[in-house]
Structure formats: structure tokens, C-alpha cells
CSV table of C-alpha atoms in Angstrom, one decimal:
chain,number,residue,atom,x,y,z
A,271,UNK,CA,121.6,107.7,99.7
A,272,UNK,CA,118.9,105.3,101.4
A,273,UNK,CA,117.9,103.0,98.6
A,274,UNK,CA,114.4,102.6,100.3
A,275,UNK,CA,113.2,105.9,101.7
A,276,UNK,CA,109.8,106.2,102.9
A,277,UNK,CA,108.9,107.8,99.9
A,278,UNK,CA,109.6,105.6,97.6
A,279,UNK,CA,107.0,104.6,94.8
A,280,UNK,CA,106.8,101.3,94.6
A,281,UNK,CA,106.3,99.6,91.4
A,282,UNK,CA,107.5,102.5,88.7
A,283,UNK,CA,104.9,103.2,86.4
A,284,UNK,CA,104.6,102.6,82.4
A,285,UNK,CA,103.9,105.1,80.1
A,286,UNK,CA,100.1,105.5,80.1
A,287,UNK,CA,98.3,103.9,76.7
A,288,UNK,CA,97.1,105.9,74.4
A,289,UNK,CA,95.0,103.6,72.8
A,290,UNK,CA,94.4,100.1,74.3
A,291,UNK,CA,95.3,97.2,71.9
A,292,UNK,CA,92.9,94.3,71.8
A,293,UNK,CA,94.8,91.8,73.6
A,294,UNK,CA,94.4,87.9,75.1
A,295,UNK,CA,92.3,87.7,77.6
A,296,UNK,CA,93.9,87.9,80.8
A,297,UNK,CA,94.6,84.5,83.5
A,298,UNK,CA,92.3,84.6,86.0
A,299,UNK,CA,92.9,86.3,89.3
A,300,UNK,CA,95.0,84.4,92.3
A,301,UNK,CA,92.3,83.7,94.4
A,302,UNK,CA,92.0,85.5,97.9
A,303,UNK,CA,94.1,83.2,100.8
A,304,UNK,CA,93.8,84.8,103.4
A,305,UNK,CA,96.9,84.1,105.9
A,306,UNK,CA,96.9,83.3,110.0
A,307,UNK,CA,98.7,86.5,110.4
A,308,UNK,CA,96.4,88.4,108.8
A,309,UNK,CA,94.9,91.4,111.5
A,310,UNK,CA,91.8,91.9,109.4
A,311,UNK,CA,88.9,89.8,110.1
A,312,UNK,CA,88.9,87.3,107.5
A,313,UNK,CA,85.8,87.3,105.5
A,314,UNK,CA,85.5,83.6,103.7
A,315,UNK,CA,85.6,82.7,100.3
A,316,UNK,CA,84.1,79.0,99.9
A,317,UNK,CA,80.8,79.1,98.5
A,318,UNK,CA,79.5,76.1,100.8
A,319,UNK,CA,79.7,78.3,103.8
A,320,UNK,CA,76.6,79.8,104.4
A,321,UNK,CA,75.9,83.5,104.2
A,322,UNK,CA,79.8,83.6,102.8
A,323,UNK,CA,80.4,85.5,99.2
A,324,UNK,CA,82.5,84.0,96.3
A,325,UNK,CA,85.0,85.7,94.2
A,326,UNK,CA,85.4,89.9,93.9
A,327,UNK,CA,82.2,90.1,95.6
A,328,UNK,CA,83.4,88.6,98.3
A,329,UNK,CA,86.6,90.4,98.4
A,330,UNK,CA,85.4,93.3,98.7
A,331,UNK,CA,84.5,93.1,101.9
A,332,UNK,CA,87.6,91.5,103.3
A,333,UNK,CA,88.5,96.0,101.2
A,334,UNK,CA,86.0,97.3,103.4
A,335,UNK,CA,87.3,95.6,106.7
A,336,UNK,CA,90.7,96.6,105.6
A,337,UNK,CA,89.6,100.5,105.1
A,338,UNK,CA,86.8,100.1,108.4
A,339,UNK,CA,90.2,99.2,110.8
A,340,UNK,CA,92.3,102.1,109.2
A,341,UNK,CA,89.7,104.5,110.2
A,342,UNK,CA,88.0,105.2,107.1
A,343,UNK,CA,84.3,107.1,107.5
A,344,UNK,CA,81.4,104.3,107.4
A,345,UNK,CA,79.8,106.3,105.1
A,346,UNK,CA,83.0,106.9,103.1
A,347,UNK,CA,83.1,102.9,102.6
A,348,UNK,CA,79.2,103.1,102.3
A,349,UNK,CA,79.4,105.5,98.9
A,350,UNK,CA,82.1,103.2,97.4
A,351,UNK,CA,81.7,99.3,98.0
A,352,UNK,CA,78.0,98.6,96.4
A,353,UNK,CA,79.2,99.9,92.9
A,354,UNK,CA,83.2,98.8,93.5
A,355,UNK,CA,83.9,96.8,90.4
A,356,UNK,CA,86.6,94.3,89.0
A,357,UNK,CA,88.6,96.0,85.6
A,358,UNK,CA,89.7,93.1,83.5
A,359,UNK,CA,91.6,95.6,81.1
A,360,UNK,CA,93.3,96.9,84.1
A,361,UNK,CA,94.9,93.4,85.1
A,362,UNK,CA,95.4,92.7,81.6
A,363,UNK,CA,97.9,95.3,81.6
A,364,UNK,CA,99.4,94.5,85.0
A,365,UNK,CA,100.2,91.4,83.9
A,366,UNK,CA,101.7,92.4,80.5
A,367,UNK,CA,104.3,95.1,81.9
A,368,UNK,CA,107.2,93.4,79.9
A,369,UNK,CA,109.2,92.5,83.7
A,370,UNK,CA,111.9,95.2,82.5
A,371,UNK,CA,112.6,96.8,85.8
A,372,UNK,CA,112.0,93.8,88.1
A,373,UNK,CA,113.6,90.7,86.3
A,374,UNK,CA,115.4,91.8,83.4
A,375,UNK,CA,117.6,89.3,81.3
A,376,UNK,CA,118.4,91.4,78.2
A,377,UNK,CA,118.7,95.3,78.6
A,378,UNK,CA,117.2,97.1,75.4
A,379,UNK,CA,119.6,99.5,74.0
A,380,UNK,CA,118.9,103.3,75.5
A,381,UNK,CA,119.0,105.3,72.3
A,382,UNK,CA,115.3,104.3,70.7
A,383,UNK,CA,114.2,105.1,73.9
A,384,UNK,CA,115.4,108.5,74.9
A,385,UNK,CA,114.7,109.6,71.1
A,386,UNK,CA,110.9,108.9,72.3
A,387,UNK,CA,111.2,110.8,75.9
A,388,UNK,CA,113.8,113.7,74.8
A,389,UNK,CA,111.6,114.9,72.1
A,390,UNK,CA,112.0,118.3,70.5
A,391,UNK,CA,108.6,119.1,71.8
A,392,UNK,CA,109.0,118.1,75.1
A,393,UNK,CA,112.2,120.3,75.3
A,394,UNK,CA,110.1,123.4,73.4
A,395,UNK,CA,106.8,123.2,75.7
A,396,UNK,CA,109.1,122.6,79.1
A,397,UNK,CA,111.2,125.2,78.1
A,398,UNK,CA,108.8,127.9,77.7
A,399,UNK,CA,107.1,126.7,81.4
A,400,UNK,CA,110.2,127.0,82.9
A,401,UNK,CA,111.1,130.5,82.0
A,402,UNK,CA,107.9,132.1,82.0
A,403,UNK,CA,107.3,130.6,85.8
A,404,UNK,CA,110.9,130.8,86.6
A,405,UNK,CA,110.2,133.0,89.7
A,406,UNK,CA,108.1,130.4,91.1
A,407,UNK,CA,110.1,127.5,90.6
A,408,UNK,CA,113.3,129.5,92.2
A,409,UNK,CA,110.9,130.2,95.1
A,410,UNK,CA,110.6,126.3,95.3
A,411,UNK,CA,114.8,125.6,94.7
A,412,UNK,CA,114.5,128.3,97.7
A,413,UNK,CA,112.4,125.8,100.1
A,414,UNK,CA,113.3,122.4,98.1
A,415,UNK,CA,116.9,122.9,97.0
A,416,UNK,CA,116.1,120.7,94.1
A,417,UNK,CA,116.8,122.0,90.8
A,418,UNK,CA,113.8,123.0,89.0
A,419,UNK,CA,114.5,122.1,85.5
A,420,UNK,CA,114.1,118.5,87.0
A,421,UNK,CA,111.2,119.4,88.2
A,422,UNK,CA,110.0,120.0,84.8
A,423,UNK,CA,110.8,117.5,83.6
A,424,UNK,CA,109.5,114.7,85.7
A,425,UNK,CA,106.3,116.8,85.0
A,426,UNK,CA,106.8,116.4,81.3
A,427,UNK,CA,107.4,112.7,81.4
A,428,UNK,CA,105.0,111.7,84.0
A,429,UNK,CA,102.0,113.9,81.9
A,430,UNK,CA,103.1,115.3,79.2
A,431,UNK,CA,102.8,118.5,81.3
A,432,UNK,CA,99.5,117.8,82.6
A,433,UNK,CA,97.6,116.5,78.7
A,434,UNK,CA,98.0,112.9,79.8
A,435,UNK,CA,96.7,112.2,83.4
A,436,UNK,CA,94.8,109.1,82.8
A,437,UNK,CA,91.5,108.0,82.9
A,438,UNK,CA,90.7,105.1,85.2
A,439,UNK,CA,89.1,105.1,88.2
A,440,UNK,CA,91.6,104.7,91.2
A,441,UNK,CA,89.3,102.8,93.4
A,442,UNK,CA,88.3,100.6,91.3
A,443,UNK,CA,92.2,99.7,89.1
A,444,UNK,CA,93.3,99.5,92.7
A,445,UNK,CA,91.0,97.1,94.0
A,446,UNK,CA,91.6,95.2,90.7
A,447,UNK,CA,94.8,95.2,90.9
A,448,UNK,CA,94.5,93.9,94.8
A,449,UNK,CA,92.2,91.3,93.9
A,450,UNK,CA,94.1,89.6,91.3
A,451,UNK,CA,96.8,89.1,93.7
A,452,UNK,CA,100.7,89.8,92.1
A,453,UNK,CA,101.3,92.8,94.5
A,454,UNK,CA,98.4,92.2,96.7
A,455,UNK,CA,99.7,93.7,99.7
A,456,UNK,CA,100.7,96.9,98.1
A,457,UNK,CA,97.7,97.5,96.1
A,458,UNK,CA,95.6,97.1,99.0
A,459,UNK,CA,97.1,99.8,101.1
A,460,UNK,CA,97.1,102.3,98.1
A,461,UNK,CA,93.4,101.2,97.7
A,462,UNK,CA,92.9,102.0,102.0
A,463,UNK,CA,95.2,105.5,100.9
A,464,UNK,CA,92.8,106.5,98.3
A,465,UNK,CA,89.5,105.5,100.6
A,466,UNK,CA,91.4,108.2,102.9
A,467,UNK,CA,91.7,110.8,100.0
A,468,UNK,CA,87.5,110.8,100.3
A,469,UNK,CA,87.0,111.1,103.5
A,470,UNK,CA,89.7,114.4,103.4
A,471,UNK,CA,87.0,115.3,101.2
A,472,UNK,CA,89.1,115.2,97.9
A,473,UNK,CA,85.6,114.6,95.1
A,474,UNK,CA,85.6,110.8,93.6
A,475,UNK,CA,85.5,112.2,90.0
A,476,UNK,CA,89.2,113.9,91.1
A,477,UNK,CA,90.6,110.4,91.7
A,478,UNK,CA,91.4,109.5,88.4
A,479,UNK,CA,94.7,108.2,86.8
A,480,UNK,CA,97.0,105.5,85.3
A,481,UNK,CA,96.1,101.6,84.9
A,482,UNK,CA,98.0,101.0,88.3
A,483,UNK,CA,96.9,103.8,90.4
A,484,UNK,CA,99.0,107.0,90.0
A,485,UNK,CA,97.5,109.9,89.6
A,486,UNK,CA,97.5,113.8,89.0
A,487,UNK,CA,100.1,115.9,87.7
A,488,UNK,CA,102.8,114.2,89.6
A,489,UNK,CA,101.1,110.8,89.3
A,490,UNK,CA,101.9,110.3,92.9
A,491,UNK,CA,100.6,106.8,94.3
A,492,UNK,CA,97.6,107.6,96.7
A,493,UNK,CA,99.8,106.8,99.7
A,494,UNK,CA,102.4,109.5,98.4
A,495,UNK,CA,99.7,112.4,97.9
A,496,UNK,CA,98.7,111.9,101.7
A,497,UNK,CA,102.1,112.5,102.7
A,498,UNK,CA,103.8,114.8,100.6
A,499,UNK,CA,101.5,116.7,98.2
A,500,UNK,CA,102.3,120.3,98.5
A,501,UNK,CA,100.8,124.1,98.6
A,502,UNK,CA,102.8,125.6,95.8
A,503,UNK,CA,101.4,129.1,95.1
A,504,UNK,CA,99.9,129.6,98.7
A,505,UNK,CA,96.5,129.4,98.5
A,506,UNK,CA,96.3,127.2,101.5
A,507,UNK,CA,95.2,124.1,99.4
A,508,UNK,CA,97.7,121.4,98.0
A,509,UNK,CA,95.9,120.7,94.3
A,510,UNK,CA,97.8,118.0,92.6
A,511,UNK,CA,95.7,117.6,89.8
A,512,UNK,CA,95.0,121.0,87.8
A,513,UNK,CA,96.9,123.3,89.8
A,514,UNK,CA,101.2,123.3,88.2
A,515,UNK,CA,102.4,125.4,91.2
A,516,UNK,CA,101.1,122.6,93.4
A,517,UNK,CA,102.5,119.9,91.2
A,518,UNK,CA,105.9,121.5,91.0
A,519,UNK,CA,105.9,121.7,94.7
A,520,UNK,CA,105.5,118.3,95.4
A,521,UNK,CA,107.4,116.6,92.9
A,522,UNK,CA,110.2,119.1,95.0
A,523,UNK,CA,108.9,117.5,98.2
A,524,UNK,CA,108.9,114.1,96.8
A,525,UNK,CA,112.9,114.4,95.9
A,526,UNK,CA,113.8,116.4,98.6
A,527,UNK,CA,112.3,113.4,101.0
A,528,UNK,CA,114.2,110.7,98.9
A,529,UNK,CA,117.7,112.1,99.6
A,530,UNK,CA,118.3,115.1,97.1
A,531,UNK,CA,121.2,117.1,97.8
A,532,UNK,CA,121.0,120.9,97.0
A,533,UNK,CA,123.5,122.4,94.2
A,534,UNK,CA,124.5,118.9,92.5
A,535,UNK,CA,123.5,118.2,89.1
A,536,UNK,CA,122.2,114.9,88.3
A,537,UNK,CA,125.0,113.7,85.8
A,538,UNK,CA,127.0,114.5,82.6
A,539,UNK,CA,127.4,112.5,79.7
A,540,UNK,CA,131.4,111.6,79.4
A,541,UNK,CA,133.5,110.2,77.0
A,542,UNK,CA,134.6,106.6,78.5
A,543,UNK,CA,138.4,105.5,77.1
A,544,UNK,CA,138.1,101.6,75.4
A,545,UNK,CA,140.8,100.9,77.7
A,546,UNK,CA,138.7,101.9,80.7
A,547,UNK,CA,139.3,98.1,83.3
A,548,UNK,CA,135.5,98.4,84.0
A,549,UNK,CA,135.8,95.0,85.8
A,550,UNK,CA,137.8,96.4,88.0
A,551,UNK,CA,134.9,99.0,88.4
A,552,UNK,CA,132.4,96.6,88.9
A,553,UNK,CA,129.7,97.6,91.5
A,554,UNK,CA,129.9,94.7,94.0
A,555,UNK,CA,127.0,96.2,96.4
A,556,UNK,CA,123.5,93.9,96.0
A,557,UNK,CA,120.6,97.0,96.4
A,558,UNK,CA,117.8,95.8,98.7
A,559,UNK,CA,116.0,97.4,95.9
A,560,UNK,CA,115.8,97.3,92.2
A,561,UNK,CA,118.8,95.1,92.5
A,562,UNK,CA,119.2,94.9,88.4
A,563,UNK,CA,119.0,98.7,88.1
A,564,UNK,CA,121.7,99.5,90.4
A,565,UNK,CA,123.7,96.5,89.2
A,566,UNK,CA,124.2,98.4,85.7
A,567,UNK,CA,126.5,101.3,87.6
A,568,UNK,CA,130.0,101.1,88.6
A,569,UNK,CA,131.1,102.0,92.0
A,570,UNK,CA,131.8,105.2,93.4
A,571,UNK,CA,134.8,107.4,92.9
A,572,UNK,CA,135.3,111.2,92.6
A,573,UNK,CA,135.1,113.1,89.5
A,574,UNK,CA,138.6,113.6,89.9
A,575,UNK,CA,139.4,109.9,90.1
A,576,UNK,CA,137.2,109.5,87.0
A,577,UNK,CA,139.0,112.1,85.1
A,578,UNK,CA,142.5,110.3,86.0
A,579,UNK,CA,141.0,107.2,84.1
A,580,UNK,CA,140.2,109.1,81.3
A,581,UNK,CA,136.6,109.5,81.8
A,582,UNK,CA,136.1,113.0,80.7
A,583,UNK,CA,132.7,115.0,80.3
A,584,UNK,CA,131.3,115.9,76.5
A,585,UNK,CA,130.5,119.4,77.7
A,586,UNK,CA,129.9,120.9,81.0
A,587,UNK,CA,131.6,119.0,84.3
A,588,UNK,CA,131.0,118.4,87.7
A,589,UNK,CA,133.0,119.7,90.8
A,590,UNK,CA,136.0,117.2,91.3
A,591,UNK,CA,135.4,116.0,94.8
A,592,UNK,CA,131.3,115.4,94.0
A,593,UNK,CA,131.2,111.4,93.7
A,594,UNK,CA,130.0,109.6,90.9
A,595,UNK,CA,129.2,106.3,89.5
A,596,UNK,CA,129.3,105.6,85.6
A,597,UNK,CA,126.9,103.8,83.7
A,598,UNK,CA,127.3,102.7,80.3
A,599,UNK,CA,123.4,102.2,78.9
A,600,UNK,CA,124.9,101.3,75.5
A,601,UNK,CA,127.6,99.5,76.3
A,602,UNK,CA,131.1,100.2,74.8
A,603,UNK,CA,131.9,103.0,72.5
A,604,UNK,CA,129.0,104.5,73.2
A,605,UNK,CA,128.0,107.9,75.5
A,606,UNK,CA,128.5,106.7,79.0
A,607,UNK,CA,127.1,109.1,82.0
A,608,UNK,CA,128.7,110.1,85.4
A,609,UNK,CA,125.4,110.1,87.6
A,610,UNK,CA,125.4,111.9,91.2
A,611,UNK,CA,123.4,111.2,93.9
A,612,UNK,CA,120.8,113.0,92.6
A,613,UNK,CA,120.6,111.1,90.1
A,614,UNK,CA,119.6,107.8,92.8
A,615,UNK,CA,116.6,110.0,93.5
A,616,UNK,CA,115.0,110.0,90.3
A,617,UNK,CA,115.4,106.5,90.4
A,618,UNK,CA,113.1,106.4,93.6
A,619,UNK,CA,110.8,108.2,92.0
A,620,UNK,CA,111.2,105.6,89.5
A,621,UNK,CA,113.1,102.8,89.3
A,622,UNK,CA,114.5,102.6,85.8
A,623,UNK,CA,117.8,103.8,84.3
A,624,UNK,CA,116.1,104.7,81.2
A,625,UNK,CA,113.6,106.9,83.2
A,626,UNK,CA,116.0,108.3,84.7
A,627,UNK,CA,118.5,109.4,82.0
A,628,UNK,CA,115.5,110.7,80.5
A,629,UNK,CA,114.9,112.8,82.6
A,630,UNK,CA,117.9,114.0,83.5
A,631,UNK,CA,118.7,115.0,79.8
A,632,UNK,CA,114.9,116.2,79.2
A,633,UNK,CA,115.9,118.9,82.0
A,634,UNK,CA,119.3,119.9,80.6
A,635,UNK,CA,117.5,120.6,77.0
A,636,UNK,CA,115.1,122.6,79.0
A,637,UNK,CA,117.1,124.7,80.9
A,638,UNK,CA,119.2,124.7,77.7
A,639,UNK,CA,122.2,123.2,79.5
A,640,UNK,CA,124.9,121.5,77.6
């Protein structure tokens, strides 16, 4: 599978706070340098040039250019620019993500976390969605192919099945996140994105999410909802944010677009021999993206091959000729995992191992497959 689909989320999200911490205040923002290459008229930022507006004031118009050459409505960029402000808190938190997916030195053991993202609950309150809407969500396997207990349980994770959604303003955590310059170029077209959800006429007050811009049920990045949210229960409207059957839809569209392949299970937890060579295993392909991630699993074999090394599944198996990599989250002696390619597409949805297993296992408890 395509490690860099045009789907792909960039910058997986953190769990959403529950309750902000008092913290340091943050560094101050990079400030705006514009480059030569730059197509958008370049609005400048020294205070000695006449007429000329400093700081995020300043910025915002170089936001407003930006969304004007896109196409946005004037009075789209009219309603939103004079009260566009910069979110401290939101930057704070940017620039506290612990660097765990991106440049990771020390991997933290998998166990604590799964025990927080397989809960009993989770399983209990997924479970009971799935069967009682299990006609629906075949009707989406039907169109999709992708299993539907993973779509639960993306949903589950993401939201909490739809309690946790976050509160904070997309327009303005984006153009916070924009001004203060670490992923500049990527918060500023998912801040253009959103500018385009108004003018399809989807309400300001609708646009609400994580810290760094996800939002709805899905919490699909702006740019993602303008592609690939979904009509679910064919009411001729794609409502990501209260609507499940809509959700459920385009979580489906979302992995079917990243490379799912219908009938394959994600992965199965295996029993992995001590006297396994695993350097002889070693996975010598450099990802374009999420190098570290991808570094963690072996190369591919069959399930066959794997079985003739001794790697054996703990309870159900996968077909022998389906391919599989291993990855060991707890190193030796612990439960290892054949993963699929299926499993890759979670990780485009979002780029963690950890996320990943977790989900994978949430939707076995749901579907209450071992």
C-alpha cells in the first residue's frame, strides 16, 4: 500500500484534553517570512513601513489573501477576519505534543496504553452500536468493503462515540496554529479548507473540534471533510458531526481511499518463538512517511512463511498466502502481532502503532472476535 495516499491526515492527532493543565507559557511564535516563491501577495510585516501591520494582525491578511486566491466568497472572508484571533492555549499544546510519532528515541511500552484505549466500556458501548445498527453498517461493508467493527472503533477512539468532539474554534486553532509557524504550510491550507466549509454553507458554530483542527465525529482535518465526507443513511446530506450513519460512512470512505483491501482482517496477536533471527527480519525499507513507525515492523512474508518460523496466532488466524509483517510493541517475550495491509491504513488515518493496535483490538472486543 501507498504510504502517502491523498488521503492521508497529516499530523495524527492526540487525545483531546479533558481538562487543560496550567502550563509555561508558550515561546513566542516564528515570525511570518515570507519566501520569493511565495504565489500570494506578500503582505509586510516591518512596522517602519507605512500603512504595513505587525504581528497576527498583520498575518491575517497575508490568511485572507491566501483564502481570496483559492476562491473563497468576499463576504465569506469578510464574516471571519475582523474577529480572527490568536489562541495561546492552542500553541501551547502544539508545541508540547511529546514528539512521539515524529522523532521518537525511546518507544514507551504498549500495555499502559492499550489498557487506557481497550477499555471495558469502550468494548460495552461499541458493542451495543454495532449490533443494534448492524444492517447499516453491512450496507456500508456493501459499498466500502471495509469491515465495520473498525469502523467503530475508530469512532470510539477518535470521540468516544461522538461525547468528546472538542471545543475550539477551527478557524481560529488553525490560524494559530499557522501563525506560529512549525507546520505553517499545512495549517494554512486546512485553515483555506475550513474558509471553504462556510462558503458550502456549513454554520460557523458547526466548525468546532480538537486543539489542531480535527473535527466531527470522524475528526476529519477540514481538507478531508471536503473530499471524502459521506451520505450514510441517504438523506442527500453528508452530516459529519451529529449524524453516526454519516460518520460511519466516511470513516469507510476515508480507508477505502487509503488502500483498504476488502475481506482481510487487520492482524492477529501471535505467539513469537525466543529463537525467532528477527535481524534477519529486519525491515530494511526507509517510509517516505512516518519513517520511525514503519521502522518498528519486520518485512513482509506470508502467513505461511510466519507459521514455518514458529510464529503462530493466540486464537483466530489469517489465510496463509495473505502477507504480513510482525511487530513486537513490547519487545521480546511479549504478544507480538502479524498486521495486514489493512492494518497500514489505520496508520494513515493515524500514524501511530499504538493507535493502531488499539484500534484494531478495540474492534475485535466489539465484534467479540478472538
Amino acid at each position: 500500500m501507498a504510504l502517502t495516499p491523498a488521503s492521508a491526515q497529516q499530523d495524527p492527532l492526540a487525545p483531546l484534553p479533558t481538562a487543560p493543565q496550567p502550563a509555561a507559557r508558550p515561546p513566542a511564535p516564528r515570525p511570518y517570512q515570507p519566501v520569493r516563491s511565495d504565489p500570494v501577495q506578500v503582505i509586510s510585516m516591518h512596522p517602519s513601513v507605512p500603512g504595513a501591520l505587525s504581528g497576527f494582525a498583520g498575518y491575517k491578511q497575508r490568511l485572507a489573501a491566501l483564502a481570496r486566491a483559492a476562491g473563497v466568497r468576499e463576504a465569506t472572508i469578510a464574516s471571519v477576519m475582523p474577529a480572527l484571533e490568536l489562541n495561546r492555549r492552542v500553541m501551547q499544546l502544539d508545541r508540547g505534543q511529546p514528539g512521539a510519532i515524529m522523532t521518537p528515541n525511546v518507544a514507551p511500552p504498549f500495555e499502559p496504553y492499550r489498557r487506557q484505549h481497550v477499555t471495558a466500556d469502550l468494548i460495552n458501548r461499541g458493542s451495543a452500536r454495532y449490533y443494534a445498527n448492524w444492517q447499516r453498517l453491512a450496507a456500508i461493508q456493501a459499498r466500502y468493503g471495509v469491515e465495520p467493527s473498525v469502523l467503530m472503533a475508530i469512532y470510539g477512539h477518535e470521540t468516544s462515540y461522538g461525547r468528546v468532539t472538542g471545543s475550539f474554534d477551527l478557524l481560529i486553532a488553525l490560524a494559530s496554529l499557522a501563525y506560529e509557524g512549525r507546520r505553517r504550510a499545512f495549517f494554512e491550507d486546512e485553515f483555506v479548507a475550513a474558509m471553504r466549509l462556510l462558503d458550502q454553507g456549513i454554520a460557523r458554530s458547526r466548525l468546532k473540534g480538537s486543539w489542531a483542527g480535527a473535527t466531527g465525529y470522524p475528526q476529519f482535518m477540514p481538507s478531508v471533510v471536503l473530499r471524502l465526507r459521506t451520505d450514510g443513511d441517504g438523506d442527500g446530506y453528508a452530516n459529519i458531526w451529529s449524524n453516526e450513519a454519516d460518520a460511519l460512512a466516511s470513516i469507510a470512505a476515508y480507508l477505502r481511499d487509503a488502500g483498504w483491501k476488502p475481506n482481510v482482517h487487520w492482524g492477529v496477536p501471535v505467539r513469537v518463538p525466543a529463537t525467532l533471527n528477527r535481524a534477519a527480519l529486519r525491515n530494511a525499507f526507509n517510509a517516505p512517511r512516518c519513517a520511525a513507525v514503519f521502522k518498528r515492523h519486520s518485512r513482509w512474508l506470508t502467513v505461511r512463511e510466519w507459521r514455518a518460523l514458529g510464529v503462530v496466532p493466540t486464537g483466530r488466524g489469517l489465510p496463509d498466502n495473505e502477507m504480513a509483517s510482525l511487530l513486537e510493541p513490547d519487545g521480546q517475550g511479549a504478544t507480538g502481532y502479524l498486521l495486514t495491509n489493512n492494518y497500514r491504513t489505520i496508520l494513515d488515518y493515524n500514524c501511530s502503532n499504538y493507535y493502531a493496535l488499539s484500534v484494531g483490538l478495540l474492534a475485535d472486543g466489539i465484534s467479540r472476535r478472538s
